Short mmCIF file of C-alpha atoms in Angstrom, two decimals:
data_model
loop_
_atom_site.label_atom_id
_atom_site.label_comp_id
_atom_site.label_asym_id
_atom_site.label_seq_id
_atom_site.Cartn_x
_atom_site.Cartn_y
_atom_site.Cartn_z
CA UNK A 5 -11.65 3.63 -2.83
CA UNK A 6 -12.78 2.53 -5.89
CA UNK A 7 -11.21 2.20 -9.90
CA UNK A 8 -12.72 5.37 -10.41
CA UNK A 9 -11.67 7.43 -7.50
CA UNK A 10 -8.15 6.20 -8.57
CA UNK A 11 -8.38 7.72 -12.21
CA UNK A 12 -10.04 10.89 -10.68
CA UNK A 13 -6.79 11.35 -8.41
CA UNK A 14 -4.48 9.90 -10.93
CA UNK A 15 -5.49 12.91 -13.01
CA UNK A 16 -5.86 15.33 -10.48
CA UNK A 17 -1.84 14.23 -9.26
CA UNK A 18 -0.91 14.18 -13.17
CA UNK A 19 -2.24 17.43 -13.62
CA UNK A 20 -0.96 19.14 -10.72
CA UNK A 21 2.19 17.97 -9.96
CA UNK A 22 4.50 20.23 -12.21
CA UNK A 23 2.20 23.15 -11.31
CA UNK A 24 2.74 25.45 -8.20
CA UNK A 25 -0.88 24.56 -6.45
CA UNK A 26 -0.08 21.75 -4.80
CA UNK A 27 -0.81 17.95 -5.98
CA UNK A 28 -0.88 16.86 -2.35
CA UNK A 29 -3.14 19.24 -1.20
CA UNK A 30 -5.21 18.84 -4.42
CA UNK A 31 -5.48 15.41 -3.60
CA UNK A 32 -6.85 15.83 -0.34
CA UNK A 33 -9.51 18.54 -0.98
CA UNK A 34 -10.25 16.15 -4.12
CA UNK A 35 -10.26 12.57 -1.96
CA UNK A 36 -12.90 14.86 0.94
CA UNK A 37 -15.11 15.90 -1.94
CA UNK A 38 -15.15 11.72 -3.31
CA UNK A 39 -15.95 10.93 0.40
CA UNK A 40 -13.57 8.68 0.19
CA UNK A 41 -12.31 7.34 3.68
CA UNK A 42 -9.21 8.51 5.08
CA UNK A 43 -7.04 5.83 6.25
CA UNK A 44 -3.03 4.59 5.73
CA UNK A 45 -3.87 3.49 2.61
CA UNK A 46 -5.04 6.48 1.20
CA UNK A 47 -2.41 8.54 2.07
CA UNK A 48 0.58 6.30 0.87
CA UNK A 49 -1.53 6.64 -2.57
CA UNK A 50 -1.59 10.25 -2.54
CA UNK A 51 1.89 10.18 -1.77
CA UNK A 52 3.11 6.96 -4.07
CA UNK A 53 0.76 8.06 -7.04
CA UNK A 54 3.48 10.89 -7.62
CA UNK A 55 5.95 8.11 -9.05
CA UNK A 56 3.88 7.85 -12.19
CA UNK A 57 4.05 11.83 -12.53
CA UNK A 58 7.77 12.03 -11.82
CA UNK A 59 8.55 9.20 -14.39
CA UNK A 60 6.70 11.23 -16.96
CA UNK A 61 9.82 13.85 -16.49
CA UNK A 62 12.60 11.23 -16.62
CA UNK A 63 11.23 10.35 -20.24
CA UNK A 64 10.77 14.33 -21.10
CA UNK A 65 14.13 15.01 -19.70
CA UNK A 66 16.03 12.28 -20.35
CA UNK A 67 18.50 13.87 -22.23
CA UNK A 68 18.96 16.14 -19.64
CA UNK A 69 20.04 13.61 -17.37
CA UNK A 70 21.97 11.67 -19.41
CA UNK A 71 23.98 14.43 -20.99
CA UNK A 72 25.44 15.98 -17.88
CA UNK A 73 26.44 13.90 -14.56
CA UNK A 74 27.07 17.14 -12.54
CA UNK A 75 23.58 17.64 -12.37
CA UNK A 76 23.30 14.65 -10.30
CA UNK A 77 25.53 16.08 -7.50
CA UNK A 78 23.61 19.38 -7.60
CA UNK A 79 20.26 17.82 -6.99
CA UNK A 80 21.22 15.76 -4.50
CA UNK A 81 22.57 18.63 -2.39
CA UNK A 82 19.31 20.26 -3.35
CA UNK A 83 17.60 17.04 -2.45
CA UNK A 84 19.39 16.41 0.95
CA UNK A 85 17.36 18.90 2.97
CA UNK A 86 14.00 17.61 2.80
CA UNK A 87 15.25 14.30 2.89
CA UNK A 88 16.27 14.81 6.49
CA UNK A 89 13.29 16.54 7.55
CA UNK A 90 10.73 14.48 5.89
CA UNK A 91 12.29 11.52 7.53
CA UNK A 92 12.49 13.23 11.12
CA UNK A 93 9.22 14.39 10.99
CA UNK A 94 7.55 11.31 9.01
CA UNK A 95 5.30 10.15 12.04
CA UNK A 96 4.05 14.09 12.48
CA UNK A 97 3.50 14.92 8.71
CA UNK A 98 1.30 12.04 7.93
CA UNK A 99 -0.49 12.11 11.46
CA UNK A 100 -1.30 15.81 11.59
CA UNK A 101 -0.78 17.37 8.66
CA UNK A 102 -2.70 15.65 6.00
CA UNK A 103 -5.98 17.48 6.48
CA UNK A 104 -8.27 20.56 4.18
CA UNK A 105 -7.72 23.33 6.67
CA UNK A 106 -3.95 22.76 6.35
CA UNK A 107 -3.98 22.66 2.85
CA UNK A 108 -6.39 25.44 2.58
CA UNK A 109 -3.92 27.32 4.47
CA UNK A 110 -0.86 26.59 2.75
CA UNK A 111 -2.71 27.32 -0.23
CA UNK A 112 -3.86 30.94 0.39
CA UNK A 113 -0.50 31.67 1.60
CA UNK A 114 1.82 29.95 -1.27
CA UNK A 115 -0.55 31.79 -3.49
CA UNK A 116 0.30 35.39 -1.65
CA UNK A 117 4.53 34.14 -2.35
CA UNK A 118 3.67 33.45 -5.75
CA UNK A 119 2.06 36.59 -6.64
CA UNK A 120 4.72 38.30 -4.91
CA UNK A 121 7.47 36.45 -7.11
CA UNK A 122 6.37 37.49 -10.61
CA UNK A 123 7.87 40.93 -9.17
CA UNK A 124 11.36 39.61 -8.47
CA UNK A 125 11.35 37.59 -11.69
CA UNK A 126 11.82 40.46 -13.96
CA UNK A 127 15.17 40.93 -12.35
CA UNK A 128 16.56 37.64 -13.31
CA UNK A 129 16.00 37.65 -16.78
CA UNK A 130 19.08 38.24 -18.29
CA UNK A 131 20.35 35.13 -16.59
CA UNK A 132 21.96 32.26 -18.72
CA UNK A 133 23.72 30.11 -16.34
CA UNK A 134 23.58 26.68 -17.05
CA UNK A 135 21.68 24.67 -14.37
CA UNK A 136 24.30 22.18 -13.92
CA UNK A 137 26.50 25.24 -13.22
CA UNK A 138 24.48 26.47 -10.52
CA UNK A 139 26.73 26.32 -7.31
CA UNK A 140 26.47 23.89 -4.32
CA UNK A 141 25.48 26.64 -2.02
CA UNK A 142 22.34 28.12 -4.13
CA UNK A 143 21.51 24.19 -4.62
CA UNK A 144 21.51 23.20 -0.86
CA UNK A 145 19.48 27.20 -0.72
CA UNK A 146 16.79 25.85 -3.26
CA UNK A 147 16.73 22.53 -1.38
CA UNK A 148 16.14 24.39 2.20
CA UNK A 149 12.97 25.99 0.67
CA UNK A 150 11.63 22.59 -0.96
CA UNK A 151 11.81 21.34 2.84
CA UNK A 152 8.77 23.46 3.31
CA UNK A 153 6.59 21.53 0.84
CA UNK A 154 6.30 18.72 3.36
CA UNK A 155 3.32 20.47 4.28
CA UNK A 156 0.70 19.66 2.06
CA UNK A 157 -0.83 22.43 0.41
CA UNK A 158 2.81 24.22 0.20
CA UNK A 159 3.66 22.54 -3.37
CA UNK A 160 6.76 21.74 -3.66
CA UNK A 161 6.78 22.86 -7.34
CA UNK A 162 6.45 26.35 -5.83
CA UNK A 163 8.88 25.98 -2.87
CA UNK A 164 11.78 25.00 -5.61
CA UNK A 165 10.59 27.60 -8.32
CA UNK A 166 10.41 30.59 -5.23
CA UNK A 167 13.92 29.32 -3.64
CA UNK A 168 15.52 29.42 -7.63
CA UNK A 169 14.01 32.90 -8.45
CA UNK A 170 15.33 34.06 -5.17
CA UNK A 171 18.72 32.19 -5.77
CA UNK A 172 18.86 34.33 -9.47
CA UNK A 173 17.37 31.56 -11.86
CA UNK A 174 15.07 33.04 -14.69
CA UNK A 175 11.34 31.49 -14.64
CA UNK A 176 12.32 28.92 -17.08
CA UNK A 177 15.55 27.85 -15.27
CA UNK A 178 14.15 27.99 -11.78
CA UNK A 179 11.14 25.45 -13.32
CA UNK A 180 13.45 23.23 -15.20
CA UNK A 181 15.27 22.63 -11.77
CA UNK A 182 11.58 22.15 -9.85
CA UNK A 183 11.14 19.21 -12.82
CA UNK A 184 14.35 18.04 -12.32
CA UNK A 185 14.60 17.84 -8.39
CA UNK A 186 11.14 15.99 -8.07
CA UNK A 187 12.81 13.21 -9.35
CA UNK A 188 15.03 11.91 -6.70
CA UNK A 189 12.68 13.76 -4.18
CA UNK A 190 9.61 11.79 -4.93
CA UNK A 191 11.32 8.70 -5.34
CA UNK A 192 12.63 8.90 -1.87
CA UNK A 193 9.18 9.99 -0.45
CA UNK A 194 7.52 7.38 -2.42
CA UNK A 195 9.72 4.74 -1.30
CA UNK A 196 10.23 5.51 1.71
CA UNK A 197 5.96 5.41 2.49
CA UNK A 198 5.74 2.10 0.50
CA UNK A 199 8.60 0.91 2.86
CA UNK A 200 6.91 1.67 5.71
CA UNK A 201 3.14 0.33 4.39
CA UNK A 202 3.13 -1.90 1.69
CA UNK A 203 3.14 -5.01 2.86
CA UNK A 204 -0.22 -4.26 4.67
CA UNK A 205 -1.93 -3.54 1.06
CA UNK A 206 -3.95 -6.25 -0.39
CA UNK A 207 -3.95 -7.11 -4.00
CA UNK A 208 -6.65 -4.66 -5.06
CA UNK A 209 -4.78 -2.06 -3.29
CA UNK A 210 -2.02 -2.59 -5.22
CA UNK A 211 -3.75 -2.43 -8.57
CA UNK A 212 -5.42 0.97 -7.45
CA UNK A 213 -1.68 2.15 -6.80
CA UNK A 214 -1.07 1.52 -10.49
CA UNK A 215 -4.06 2.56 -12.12
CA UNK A 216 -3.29 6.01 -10.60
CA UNK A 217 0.17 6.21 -11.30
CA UNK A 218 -0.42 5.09 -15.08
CA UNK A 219 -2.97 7.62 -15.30
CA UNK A 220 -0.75 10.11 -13.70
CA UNK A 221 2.42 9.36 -16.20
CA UNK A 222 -0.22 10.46 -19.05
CA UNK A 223 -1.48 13.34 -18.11
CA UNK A 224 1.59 14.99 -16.70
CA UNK A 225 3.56 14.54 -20.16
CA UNK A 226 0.98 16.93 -21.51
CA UNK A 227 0.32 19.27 -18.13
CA UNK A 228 4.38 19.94 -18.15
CA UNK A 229 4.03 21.67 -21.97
CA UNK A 230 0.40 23.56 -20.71
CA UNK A 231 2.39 25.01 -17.40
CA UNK A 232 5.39 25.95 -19.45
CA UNK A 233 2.94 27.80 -21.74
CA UNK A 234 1.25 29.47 -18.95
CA UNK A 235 3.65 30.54 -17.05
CA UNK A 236 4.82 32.27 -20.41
CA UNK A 237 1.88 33.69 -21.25
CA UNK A 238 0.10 34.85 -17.76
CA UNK A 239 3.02 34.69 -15.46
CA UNK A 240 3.54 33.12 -12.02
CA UNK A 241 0.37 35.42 -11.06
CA UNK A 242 -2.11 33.42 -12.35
CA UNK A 243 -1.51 30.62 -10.15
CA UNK A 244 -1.27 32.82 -6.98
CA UNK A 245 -4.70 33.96 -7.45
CA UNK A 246 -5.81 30.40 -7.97
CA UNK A 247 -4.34 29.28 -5.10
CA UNK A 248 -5.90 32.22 -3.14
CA UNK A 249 -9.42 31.64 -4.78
CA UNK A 250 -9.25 27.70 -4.19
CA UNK A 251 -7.95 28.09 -0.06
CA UNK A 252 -10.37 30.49 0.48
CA UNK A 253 -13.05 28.43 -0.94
CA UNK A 254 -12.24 25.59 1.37
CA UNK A 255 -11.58 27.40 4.26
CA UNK A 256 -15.29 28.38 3.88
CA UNK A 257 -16.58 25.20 3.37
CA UNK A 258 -14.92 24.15 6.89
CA UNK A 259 -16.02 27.16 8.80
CA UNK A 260 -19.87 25.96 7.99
#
């Protein structure tokens, strides 16, 4: 890997990490198309790069978090499920799992829930509850179904946004709370990876980590506004049939 494979991904993670497609399993369909190698290293970036995306949303949100400490109890009940499964099934996830046809997979089928979803939002409109008001139960609920994004290609974005549609949060509600619950989640996945494997990264290695995550902060500042405006204007759809489109794309590109 190179500086400029780690702007390419840094934007690629920036871009999609707020967005129900999947940054993880953009990254890896991006990082096959680079031909760039896949070893440790390249998956503790994938995974690590997200800390420059998720500190874009503590500086969006900031008065969020500051304003209300109940929200902190709520996401970490909402946090505490994939916490215990990504740390049971560490070894298995980045062994097995980090590979196209699972992401092309994940893809076609998160794309089928999301489509499927834009029909159940228009029955939660009317709803005004206050996130920090949500109760423990629907938190831990949304939490369960974020457990599924340690699959790469699931998107946690879209595990969190499905589980708080389905728990009676409006669009804009259940996305606030996907924004807000990366935050402890990805700092816990990211730390818990560089725990494992950073003191086997050399000194370029290191800089390539921060060139992505830099480049990552940037561009998800503005990609949070664009998905907000999307979502508004075409719907939870629109990214289903992306999703679709993209899977089946790869899926093709395996078979030959």
């Amino acid at each position: 890997m190179n500086f400029f494979d780690a702007t390419i991904l840094g934007t690629i993670e920036g871009l999609t990490e707020f967005l129900p497609i999947s940054s993880t399993g953009h990254l890896i369909l991006v990082s096959t198309i680079l031909n760039i190698q896949n070893h440790e290293f390249l998956e503790t970036f994938e995974i690590c790069i997200q800390l420059g995306a998720i500190l874009a949303i503590v500086f969006l949100y900031a008065r969020k978090f500051l304003s209300n400490l109940l929200i902190y109890k709520k996401l970490t009940v909402a946090f505490i499920p994939t916490g215990i499964i990504g740390f049971l099934l560490y070894k298995i996830i980045k062994t097995y799992l980090f590979s196209p046809l699972v992401v092309s997979i994940a893809l076609v089928i998160g794309g089928i829930a999301l489509i499927i979803l834009d029909k159940k939002i228009s029955q939660n409109r009317e709803n005004t509850i206050e996130l920090e008001n949500i109760s423990y139960r629907h938190a831990a609920f949304i939490g369960l179904w974020q457990s599924l994004s340690v699959i790469p290609g699931v998107s946690r974005a879209a595990a969190t946004i499905v589980g708080g549609v389905f728990n009676g949060l409006n669009k804009k509600q259940a996305m606030e709370f996907s924004f807000l619950l990366a935050v402890p989640t990805m700092l816990a996945a990211s730390g818990y990876d560089l725990l494992k494997t950073s003191a086997n990264f050399s000194g370029q290695e290191i800089l390539l980590l921060l060139t992505g995550s830099a480049v990552a902060f940037v561009i998800a500042g503005v990609a949070v506004k664009l998905f907000l405006n999307l979502v508004e204007k075409y719907g939870f759809a629109f990214f289903g049939y992306y999703r679709i489109i993209i899977g089946l794309i790869f899926l093709w590109l395996i078979c030959l």
